[in-house]
Coordinates of C-alpha atoms in Angstrom, one line a residue:
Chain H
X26 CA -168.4 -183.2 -113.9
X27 CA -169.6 -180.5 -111.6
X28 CA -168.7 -176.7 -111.6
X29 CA -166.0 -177.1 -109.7
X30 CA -164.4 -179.5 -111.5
X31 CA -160.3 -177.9 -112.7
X32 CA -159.6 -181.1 -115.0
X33 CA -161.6 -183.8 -116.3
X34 CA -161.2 -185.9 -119.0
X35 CA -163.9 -188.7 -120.4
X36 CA -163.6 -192.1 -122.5
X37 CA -159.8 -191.2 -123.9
X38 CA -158.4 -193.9 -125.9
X39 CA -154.9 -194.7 -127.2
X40 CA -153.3 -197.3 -128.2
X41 CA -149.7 -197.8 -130.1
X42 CA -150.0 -199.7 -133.0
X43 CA -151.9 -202.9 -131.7
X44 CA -150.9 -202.1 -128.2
X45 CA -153.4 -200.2 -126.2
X46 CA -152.4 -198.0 -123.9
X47 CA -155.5 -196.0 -122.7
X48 CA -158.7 -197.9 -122.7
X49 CA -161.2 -195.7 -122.0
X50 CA -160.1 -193.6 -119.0
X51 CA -162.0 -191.0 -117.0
X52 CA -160.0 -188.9 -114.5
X53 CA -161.8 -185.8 -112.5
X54 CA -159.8 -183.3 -110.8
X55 CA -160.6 -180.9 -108.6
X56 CA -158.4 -178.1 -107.4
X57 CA -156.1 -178.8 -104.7
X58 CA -156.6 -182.1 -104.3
X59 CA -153.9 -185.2 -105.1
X60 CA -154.6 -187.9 -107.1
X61 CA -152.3 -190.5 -107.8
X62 CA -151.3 -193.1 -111.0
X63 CA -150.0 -196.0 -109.9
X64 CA -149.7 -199.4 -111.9
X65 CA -146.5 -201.6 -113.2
X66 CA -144.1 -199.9 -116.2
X67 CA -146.0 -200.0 -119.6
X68 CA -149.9 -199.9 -117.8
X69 CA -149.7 -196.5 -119.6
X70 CA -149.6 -193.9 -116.5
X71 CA -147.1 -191.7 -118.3
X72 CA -149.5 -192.0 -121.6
X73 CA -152.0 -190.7 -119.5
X74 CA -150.3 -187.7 -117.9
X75 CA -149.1 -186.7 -121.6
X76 CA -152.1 -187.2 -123.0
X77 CA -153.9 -184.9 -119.9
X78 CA -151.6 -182.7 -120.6
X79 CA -152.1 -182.1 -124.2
X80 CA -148.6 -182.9 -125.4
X81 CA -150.1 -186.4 -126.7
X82 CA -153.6 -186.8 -128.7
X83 CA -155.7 -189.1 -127.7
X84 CA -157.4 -191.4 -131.0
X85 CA -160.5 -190.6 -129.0
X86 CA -161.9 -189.1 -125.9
X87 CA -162.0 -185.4 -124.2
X88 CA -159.9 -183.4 -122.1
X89 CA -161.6 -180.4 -120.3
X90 CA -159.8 -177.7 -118.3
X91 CA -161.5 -175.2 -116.6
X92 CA -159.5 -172.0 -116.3
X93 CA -159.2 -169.4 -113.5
X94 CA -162.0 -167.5 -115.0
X95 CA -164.2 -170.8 -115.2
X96 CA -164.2 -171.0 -118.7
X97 CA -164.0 -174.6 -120.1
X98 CA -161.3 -175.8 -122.6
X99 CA -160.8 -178.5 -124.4
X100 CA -157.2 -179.2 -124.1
X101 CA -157.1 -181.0 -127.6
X102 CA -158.8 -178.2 -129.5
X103 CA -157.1 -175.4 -128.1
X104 CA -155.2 -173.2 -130.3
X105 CA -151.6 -174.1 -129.5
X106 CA -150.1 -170.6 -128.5
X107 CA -152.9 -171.1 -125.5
X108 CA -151.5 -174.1 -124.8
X109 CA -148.3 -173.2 -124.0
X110 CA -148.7 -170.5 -122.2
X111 CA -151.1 -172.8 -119.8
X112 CA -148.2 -174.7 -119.8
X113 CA -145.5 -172.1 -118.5
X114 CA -147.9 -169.8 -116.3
X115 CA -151.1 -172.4 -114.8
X116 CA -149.5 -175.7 -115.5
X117 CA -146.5 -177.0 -114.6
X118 CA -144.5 -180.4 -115.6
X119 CA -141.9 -182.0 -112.9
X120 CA -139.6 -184.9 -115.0
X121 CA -138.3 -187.3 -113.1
X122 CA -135.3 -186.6 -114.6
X123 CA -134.9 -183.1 -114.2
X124 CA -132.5 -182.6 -116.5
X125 CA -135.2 -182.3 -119.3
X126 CA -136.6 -179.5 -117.5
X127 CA -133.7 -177.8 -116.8
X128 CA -131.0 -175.3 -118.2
X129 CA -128.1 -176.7 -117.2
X130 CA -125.9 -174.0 -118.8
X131 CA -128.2 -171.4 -116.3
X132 CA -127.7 -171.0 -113.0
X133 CA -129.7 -171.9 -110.2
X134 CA -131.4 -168.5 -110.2
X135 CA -132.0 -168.5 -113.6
X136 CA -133.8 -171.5 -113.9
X137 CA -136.1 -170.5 -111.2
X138 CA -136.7 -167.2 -112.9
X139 CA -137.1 -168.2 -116.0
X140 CA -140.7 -169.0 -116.0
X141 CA -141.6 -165.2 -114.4
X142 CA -139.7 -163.8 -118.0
X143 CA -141.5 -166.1 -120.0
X144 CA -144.2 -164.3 -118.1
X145 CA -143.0 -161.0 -118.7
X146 CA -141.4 -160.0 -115.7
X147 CA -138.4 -157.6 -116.2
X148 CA -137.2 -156.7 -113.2
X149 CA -134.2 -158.2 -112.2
X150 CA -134.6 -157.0 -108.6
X151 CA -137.8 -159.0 -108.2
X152 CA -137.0 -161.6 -110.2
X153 CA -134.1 -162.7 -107.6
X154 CA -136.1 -162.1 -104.9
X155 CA -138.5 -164.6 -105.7
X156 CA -135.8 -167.0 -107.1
X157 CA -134.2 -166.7 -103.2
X158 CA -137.7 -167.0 -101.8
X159 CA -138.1 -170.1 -104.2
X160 CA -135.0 -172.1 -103.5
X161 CA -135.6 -171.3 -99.7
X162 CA -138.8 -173.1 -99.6
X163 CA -137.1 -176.2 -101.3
X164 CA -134.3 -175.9 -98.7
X165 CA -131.6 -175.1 -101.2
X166 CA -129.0 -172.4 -99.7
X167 CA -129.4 -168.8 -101.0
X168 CA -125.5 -168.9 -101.9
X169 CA -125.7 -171.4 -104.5
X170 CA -128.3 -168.9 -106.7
X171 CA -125.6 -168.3 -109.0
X172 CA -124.1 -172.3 -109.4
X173 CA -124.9 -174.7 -112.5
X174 CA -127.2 -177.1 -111.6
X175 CA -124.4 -179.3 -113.0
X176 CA -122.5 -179.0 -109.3
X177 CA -126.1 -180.1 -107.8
X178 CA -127.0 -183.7 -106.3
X179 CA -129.5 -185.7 -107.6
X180 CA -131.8 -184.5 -105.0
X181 CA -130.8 -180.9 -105.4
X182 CA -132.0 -181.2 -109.0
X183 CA -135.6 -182.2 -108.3
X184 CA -135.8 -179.4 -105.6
X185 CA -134.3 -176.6 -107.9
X186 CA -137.1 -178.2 -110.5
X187 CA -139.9 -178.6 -108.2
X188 CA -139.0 -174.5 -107.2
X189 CA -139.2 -173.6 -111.0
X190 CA -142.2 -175.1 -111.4
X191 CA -144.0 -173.7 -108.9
X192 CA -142.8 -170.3 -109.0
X193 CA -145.5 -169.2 -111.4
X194 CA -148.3 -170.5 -108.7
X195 CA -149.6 -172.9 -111.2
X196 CA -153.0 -174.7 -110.1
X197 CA -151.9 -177.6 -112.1
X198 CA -149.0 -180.0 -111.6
X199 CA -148.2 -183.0 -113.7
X200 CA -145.8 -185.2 -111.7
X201 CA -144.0 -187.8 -113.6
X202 CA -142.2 -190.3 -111.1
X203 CA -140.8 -187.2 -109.1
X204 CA -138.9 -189.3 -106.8
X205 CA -137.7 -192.0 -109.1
X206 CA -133.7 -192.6 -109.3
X207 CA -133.4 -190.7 -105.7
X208 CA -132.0 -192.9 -102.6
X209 CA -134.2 -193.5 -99.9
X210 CA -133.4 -191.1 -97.2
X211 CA -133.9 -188.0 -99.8
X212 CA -136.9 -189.2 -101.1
X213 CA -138.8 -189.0 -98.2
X214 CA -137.1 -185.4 -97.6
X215 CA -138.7 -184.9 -100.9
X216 CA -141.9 -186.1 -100.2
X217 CA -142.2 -184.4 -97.2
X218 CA -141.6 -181.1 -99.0
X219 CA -144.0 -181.9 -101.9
X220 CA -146.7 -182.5 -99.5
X221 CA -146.1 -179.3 -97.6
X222 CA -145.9 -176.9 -101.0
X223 CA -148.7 -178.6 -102.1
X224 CA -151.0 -178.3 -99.5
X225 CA -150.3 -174.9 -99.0
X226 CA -150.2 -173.6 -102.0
X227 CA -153.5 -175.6 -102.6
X228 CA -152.2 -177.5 -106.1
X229 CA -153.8 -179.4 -107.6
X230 CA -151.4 -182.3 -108.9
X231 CA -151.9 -185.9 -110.9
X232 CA -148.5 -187.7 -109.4
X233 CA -148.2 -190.6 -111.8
X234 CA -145.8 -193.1 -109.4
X235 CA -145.2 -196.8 -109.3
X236 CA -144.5 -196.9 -105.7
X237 CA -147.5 -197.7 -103.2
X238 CA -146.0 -195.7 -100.8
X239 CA -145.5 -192.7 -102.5
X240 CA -149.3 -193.2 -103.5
X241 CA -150.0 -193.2 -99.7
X242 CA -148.1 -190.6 -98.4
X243 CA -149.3 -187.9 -100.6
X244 CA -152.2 -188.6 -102.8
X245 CA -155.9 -188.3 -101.8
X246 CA -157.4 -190.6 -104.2
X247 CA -155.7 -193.0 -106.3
X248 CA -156.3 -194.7 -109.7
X249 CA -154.7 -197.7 -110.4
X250 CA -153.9 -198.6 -114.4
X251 CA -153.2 -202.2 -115.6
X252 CA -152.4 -202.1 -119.7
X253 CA -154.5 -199.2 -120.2
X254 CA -157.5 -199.9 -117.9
X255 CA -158.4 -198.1 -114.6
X256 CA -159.3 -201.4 -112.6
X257 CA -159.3 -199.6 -109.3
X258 CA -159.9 -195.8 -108.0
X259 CA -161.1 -194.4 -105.1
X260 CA -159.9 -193.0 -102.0
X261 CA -156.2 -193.7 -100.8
X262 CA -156.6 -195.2 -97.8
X263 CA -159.5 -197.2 -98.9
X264 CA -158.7 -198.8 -101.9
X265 CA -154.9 -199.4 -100.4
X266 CA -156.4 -200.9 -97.6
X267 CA -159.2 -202.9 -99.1
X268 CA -158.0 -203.6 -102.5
X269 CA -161.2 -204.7 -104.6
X270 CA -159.4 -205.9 -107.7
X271 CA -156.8 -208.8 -108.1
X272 CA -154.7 -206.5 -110.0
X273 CA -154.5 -204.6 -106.9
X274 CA -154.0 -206.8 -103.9
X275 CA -151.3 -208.0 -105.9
X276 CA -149.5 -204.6 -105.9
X277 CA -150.5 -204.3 -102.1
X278 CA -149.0 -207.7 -101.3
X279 CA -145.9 -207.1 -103.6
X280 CA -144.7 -204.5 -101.1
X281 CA -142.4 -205.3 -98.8
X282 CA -143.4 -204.4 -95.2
X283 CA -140.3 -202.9 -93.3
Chain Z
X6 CA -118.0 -154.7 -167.5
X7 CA -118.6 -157.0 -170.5
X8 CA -119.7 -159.9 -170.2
X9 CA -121.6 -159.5 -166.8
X10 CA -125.2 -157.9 -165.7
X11 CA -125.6 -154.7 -163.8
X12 CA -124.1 -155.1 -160.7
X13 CA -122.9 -158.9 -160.8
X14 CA -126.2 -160.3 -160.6
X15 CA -129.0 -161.7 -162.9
X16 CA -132.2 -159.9 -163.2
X17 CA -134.2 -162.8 -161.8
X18 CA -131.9 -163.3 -158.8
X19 CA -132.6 -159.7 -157.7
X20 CA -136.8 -159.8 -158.4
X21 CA -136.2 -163.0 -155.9
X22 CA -134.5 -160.7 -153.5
X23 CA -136.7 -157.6 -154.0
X24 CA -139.3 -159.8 -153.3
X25 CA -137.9 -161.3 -149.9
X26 CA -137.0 -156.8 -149.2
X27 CA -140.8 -156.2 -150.0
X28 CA -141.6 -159.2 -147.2
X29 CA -139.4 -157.8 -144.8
X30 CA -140.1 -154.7 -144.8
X31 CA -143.9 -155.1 -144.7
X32 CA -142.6 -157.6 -141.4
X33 CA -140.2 -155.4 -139.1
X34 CA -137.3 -157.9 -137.6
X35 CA -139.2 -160.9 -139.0
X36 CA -136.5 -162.9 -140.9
X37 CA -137.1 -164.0 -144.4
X38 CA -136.0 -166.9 -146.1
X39 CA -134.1 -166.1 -149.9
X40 CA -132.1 -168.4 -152.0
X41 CA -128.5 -167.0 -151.6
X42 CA -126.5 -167.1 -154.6
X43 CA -123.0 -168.1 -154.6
X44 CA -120.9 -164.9 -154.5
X45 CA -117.1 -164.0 -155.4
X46 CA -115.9 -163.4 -152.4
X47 CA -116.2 -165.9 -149.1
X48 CA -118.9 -166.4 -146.5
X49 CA -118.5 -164.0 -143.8
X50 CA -117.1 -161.3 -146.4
X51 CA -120.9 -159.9 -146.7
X52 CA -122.5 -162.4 -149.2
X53 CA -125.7 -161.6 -147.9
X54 CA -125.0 -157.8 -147.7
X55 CA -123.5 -157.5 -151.3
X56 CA -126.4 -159.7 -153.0
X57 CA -128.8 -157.2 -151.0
X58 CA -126.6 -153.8 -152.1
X59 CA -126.8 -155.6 -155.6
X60 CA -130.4 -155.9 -155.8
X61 CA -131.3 -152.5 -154.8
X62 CA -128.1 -150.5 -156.7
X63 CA -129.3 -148.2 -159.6
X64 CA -127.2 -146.5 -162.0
X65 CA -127.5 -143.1 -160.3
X66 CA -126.4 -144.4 -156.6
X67 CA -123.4 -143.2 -155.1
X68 CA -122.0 -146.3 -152.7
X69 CA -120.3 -145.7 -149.8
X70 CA -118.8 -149.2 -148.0
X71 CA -117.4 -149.5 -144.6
X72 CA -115.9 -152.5 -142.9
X73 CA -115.8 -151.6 -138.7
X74 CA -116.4 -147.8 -139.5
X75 CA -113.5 -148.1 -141.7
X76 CA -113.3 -147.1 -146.0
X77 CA -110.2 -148.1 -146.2
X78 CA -110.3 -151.9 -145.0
X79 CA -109.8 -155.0 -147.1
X80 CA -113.3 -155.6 -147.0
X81 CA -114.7 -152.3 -148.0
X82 CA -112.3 -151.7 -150.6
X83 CA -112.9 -155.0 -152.2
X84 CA -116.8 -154.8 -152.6
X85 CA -116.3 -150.7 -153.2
X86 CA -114.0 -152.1 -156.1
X87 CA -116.5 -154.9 -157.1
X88 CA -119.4 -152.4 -157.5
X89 CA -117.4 -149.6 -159.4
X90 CA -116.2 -152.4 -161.9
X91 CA -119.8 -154.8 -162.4
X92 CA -122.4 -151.3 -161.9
X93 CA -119.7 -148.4 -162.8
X94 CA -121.9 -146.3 -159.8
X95 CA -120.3 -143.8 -158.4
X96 CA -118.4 -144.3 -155.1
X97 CA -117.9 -142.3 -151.6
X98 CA -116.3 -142.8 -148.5
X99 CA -118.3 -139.8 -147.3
X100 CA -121.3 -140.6 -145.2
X101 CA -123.4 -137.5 -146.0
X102 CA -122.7 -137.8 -150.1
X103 CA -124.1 -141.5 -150.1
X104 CA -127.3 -142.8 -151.1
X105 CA -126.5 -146.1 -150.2
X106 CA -124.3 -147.9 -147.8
X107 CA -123.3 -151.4 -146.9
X108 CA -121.6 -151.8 -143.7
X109 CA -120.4 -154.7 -141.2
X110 CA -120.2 -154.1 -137.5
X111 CA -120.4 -150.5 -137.5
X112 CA -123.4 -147.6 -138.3
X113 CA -121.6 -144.6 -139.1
X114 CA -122.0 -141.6 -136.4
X115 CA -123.5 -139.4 -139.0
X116 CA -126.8 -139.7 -138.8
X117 CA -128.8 -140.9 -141.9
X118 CA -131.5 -139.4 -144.2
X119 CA -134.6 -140.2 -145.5
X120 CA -133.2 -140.4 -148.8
X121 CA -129.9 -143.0 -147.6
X122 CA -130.6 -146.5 -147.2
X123 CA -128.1 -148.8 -145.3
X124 CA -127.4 -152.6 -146.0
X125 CA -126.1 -154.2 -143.1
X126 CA -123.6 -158.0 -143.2
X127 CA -125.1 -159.9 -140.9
X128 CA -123.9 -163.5 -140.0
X129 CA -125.8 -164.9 -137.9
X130 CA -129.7 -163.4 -138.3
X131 CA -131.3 -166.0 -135.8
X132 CA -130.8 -164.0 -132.1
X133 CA -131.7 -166.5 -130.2
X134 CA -129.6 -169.3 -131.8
X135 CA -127.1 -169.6 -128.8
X136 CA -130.0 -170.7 -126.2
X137 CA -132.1 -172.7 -128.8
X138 CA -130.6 -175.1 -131.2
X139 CA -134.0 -175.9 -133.2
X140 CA -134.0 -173.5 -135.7
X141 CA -138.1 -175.1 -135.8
X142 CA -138.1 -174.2 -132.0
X143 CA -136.9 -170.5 -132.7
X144 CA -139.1 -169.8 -135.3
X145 CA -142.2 -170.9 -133.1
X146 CA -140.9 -168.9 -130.8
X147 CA -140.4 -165.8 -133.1
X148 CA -144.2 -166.6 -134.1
X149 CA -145.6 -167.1 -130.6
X150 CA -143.5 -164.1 -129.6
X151 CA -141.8 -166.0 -126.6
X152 CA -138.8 -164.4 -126.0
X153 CA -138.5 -164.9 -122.2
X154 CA -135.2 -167.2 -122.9
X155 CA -133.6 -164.1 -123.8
X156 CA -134.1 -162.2 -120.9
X157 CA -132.7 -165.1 -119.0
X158 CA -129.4 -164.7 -121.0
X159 CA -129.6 -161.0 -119.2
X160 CA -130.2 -162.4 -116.0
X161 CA -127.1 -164.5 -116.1
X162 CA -125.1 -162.2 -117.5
X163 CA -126.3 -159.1 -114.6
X164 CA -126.2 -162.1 -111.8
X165 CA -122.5 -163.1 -113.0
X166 CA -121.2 -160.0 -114.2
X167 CA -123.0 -157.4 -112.1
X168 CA -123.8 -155.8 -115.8
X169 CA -125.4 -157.5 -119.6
X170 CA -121.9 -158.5 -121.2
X171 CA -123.3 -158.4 -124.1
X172 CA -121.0 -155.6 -125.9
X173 CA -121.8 -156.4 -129.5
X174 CA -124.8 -158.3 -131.9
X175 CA -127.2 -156.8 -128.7
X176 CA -130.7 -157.9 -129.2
X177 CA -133.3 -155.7 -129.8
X178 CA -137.0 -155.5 -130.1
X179 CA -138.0 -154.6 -133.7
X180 CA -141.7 -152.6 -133.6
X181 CA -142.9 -154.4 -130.3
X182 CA -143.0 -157.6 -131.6
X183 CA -139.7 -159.5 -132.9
X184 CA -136.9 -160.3 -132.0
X185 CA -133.6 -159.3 -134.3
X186 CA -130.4 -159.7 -134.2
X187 CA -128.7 -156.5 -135.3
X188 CA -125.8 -157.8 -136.8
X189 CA -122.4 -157.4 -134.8
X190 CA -122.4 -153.4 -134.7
X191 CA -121.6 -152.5 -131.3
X192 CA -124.4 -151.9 -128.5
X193 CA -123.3 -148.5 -128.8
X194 CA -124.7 -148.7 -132.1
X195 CA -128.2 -149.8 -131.0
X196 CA -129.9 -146.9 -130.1
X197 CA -129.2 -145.5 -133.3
X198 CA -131.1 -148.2 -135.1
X199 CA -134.0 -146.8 -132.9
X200 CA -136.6 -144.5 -135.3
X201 CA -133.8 -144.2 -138.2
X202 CA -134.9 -142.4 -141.1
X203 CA -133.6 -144.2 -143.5
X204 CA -134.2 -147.8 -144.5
X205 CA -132.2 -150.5 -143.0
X206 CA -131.9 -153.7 -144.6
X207 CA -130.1 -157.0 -143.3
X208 CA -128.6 -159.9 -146.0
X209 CA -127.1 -163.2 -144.5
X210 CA -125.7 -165.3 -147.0
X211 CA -124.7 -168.3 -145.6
X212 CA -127.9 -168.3 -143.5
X213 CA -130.1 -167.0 -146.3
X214 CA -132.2 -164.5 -144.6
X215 CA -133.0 -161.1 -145.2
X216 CA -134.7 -158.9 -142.4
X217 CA -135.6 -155.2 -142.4
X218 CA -136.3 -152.0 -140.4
X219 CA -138.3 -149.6 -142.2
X220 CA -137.5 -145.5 -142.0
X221 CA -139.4 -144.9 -138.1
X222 CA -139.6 -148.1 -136.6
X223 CA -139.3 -148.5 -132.8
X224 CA -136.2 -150.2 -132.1
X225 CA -135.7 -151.5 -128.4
X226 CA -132.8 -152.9 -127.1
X227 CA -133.7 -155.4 -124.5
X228 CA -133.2 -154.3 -120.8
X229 CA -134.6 -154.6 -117.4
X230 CA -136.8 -152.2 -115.9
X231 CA -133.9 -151.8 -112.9
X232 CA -130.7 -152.1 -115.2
X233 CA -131.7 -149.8 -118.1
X234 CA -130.1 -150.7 -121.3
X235 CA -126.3 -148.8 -121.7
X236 CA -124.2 -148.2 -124.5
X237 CA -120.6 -148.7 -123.5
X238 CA -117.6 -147.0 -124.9
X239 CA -114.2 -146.4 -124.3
X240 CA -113.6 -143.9 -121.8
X241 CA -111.2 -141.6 -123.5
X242 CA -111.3 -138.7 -126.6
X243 CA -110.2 -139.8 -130.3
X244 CA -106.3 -138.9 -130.3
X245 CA -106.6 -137.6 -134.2
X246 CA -109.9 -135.5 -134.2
X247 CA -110.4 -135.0 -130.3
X248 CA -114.0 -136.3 -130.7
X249 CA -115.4 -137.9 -127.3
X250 CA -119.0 -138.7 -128.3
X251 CA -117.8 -141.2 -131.0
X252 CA -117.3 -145.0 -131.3
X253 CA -113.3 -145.3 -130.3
X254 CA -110.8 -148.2 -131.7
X255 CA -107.7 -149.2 -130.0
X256 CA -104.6 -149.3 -131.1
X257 CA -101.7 -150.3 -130.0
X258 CA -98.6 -148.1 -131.7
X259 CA -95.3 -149.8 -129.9
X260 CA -93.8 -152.6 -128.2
X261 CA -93.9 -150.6 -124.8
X262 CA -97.5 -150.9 -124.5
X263 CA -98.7 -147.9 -126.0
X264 CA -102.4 -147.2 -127.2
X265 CA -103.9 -145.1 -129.1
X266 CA -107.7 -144.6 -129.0
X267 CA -109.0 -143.2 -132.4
X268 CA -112.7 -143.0 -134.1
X269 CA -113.2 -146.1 -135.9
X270 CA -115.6 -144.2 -138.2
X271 CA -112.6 -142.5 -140.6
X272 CA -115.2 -140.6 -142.6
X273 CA -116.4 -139.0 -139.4
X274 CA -112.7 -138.7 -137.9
X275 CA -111.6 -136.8 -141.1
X276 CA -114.7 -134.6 -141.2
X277 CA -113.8 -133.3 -137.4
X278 CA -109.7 -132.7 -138.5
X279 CA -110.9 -130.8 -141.8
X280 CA -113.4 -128.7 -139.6
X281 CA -110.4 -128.2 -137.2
X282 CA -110.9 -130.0 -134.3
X283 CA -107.3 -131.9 -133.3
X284 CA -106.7 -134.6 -130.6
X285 CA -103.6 -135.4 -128.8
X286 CA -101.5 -137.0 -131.4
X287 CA -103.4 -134.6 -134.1
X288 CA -102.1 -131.6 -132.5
X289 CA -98.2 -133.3 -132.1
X290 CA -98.4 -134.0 -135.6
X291 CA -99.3 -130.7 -136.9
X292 CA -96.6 -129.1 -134.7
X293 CA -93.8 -131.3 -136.5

């Protein structure tokens, strides 16, 4: 872990009963930079991004964050009041159902606004401002601010989630299959869009996908799980293009080439 | 009464509810759990407000009960009747003569004294129970102090509505730090509950929670910084007592559509006409 280090986490262990589901696992983040989870369903990718994230414990290992400030926490031990408010002002969570992350009885604008209250912004002027600004930059027309998500598409959704995520300017982004359940043609409008805000607002995110491609098109580096061991990471291109482990070559080959 | 304590209730029921009053008063807003007791009358009559008036009633109290600003309603009259039978106190429907008052929906426009305390029916004590269905989620919130869904509620309503819609039960911020409920009395209400000197406590039966406002506590009612918190009222004077700074009631007086506005505090209304001030219809009647 160097100084520069935003999240790292060392030896965390889980496992369900007799099924493990984190064996071991060391992740380092640094800001702005991608890094994506891939593996098959059940290697325990979305065990790990709960677990990063403090809403699961680990039976044994260490999360550290390292706030704006550069002091170190560990995630685990913090008092839970910090917690959540690292999770609704420096973190943010993106489902990949966003209806768990949204108010579907609030409108558009106040789902995007929400997070600046929770902040303790109280002005309403402001407060739409940004919530126009914010569904701008996910390509969502200012004259649906005031609809229910409910009359949104599936696509809509994730954009209207992705916008009341980042709102806040979080450094951190957890991303939990973002682009799961979406048709082709709007997942790659999505992606496209998740790779702009990101690199722009220089977030740092852990994408936790299991599509290769997603992996490829927006992550740096990549980690790949198989039941609750990291048999490959490295570099994107590198491990996707010389895959090392068995595990691997066989998710490589298993995609089909267009 | 034979056969029955002071004021309805068991000695041990009221130490239980002095103690929970002693809680929440030492805790503005904060909401305290008390075993309600089964009470004569239904929930949503003021089970929570009478077990609270019964707890704190002494022999010497004069009780004054209003139901909407009203002495004269069902409601009022039945627990005024229930207290003058099980304590024998003296009762008022005069503001200023009371020492203690029990009210739903309504504070009077009087203001109140040091030496007055004021027992409010409340409901439903939990504010933010519409947007959170966990009552464990709300009371981590209420701990944690996150009350940003709230002010989302007021964003809807000022995106939708141009204006909070909110025209009753209007949250407030008790002493900077919780969130209350206020019981249903009008936001027009609200900023009297704002450094009143006497004490105000809150009983919900069916819900089982007392809360409190001590004599002096800051009460805020929740705003933006660019749509400042308004108390709405009818536009128009009282008809009887001409008054155009109180609380108003409509009511309709014929099948052609007729209205009447008039005070819905009565004690306040018949204070003005026996002082001499005449509305309207006051002044028609007097000519007859």
């Amino acid at each position: 872990m160097t100084d520069e280090t935003l999240l790292s986490a060392r030896r965390l262990s889980l496992s369900f009963g007799t099924i493990p589901a984190l064996v071991s696992v060391d992740v380092d983040l640094w800001p702005g930079e991608m890094l994506a989870v891939v593996g098959e369903s059940g290697s325990g990718k979305t065990t790990l991004l709960n677990v990063l994230s403090g809403r699961l414990s680990p039976d044994s290992g260490t999360v550290w964050y390292r706030d704006p400030a550069g002091r170190l926490h560990d995630v685990h031990a913090m008092e839970a009041p910090l917690l959540r408010k690292l999770h609704r002002s420096d973190w943010g969570f993106v489902q990949q159902d966003p209806r768990e992350n949204l108010r579907m009885g609030v409108t558009a604008g106040g789902n995007v606004g929400e997070r600046l209250m929770a902040q303790g912004a109280r002005h309403y002027g402001s407060i739409r401002e940004a919530a126009l600004d914010w569904l701008s930059q996910v390509e969502i027309d200012a004259d649906r601010i005031d609809d229910l998500p409910r009359t949104f598409s599936g696509g809509m959704l994730q954009r209207l989630q992705i916008a009341r995520t980042l709102v806040t300017h979080p450094r951190l982004v957890f991303m939990d299959e973002p682009t799961g359940g979406l048709d082709v043609s709007v997942q790659a409008r999505l992606l496209d869009l998740i790779r702009t805000l990101v690199s722009r607002l220089r977030i740092a995110a852990l994408l936790v996908t299991h599509d290769i491609a997603v992996a490829r098109l927006l992550a740096h580096r990549i980690m790949v799980m198989q039941r609750g061991v990291v048999v490959e990471a490295g570099l994107t291109d590198q491990v996707l293009d010389d895959p090392q482990h068995a595990y691997t070559q066989l998710l490589v080959s298993s995609v089909l080439q267009a | 009464m034979r056969g029955y304590n002071f004021a309805y209730l068991d000695e041990q029921t009221k130490r239980m509810i002095r103690r929970a009053l002693l809680k929440a008063v030492a805790i503005p807003g904060y909401q305290i759990p008390f075993g309600s007791r089964e009470m004569p009358l239904p929930y949503g009559w003021g089970t929570g407000g009478i077990q609270v008036t019964a707890s704190v009633l002494g022999p010497d109290d004069v009780l004054k009960v209003i139901d909407q600003g009203a002495d004269d309603t069902t409601n009022a009259v039945s627990i005024r009747r229930f207290f003058a039978r099980t304590a024998g106190v003296r009762t008022t429907t005069r503001t200023t003569e009371a020492t203690l008052i029990q009210t739903r929906h309504r504070i009077p426009e009087t203001p109140l004294r040091e030496d007055q305390i004021i027992v409010y029916q409340v409901p439903q004590p939990e504010p933010l129970y519409r947007l959170e269905a966990s009552r464990a989620e709300t009371r981590r919130m209420h701990a944690l102090a996150e009350y940003g869904v709230m002010h989302v509620k007021l964003y809807e309503d000022i995106a939708r509505f141009g204006q909070v819609a909110i025209s009753y039960d209007y949250p407030v911020m008790v002493n900077r730090r919780y969130l209350m409920a206020p019981s249903p009395i009008p936001a027009f209400d609200n900023p009297k509950l704002h450094r009143m000197p006497a004490l105000q406590l809150f009983g919900a039966g069916r819900e089982k929670r007392i809360y409190a406002v001590p004599p002096y506590t800051d009460v805020r009612s929740l705003d933006f910084e660019d749509h400042p918190f308004r108390a709405g009222r009818a536009p128009h004077a009282c008809g009887l007592c001409g008054a155009a700074d109180s609380y108003l009631d409509e009511v309709v007086i014929d099948d052609r559509g007729q209205r009447l506005f008039v005070c819905s505090d009565t004690d306040y209304c018949a204070e003005r006409r026996a002082a001499g001030h005449l509305g309207t219809e006051g002044v028609a009647e007097a000519a007859e």
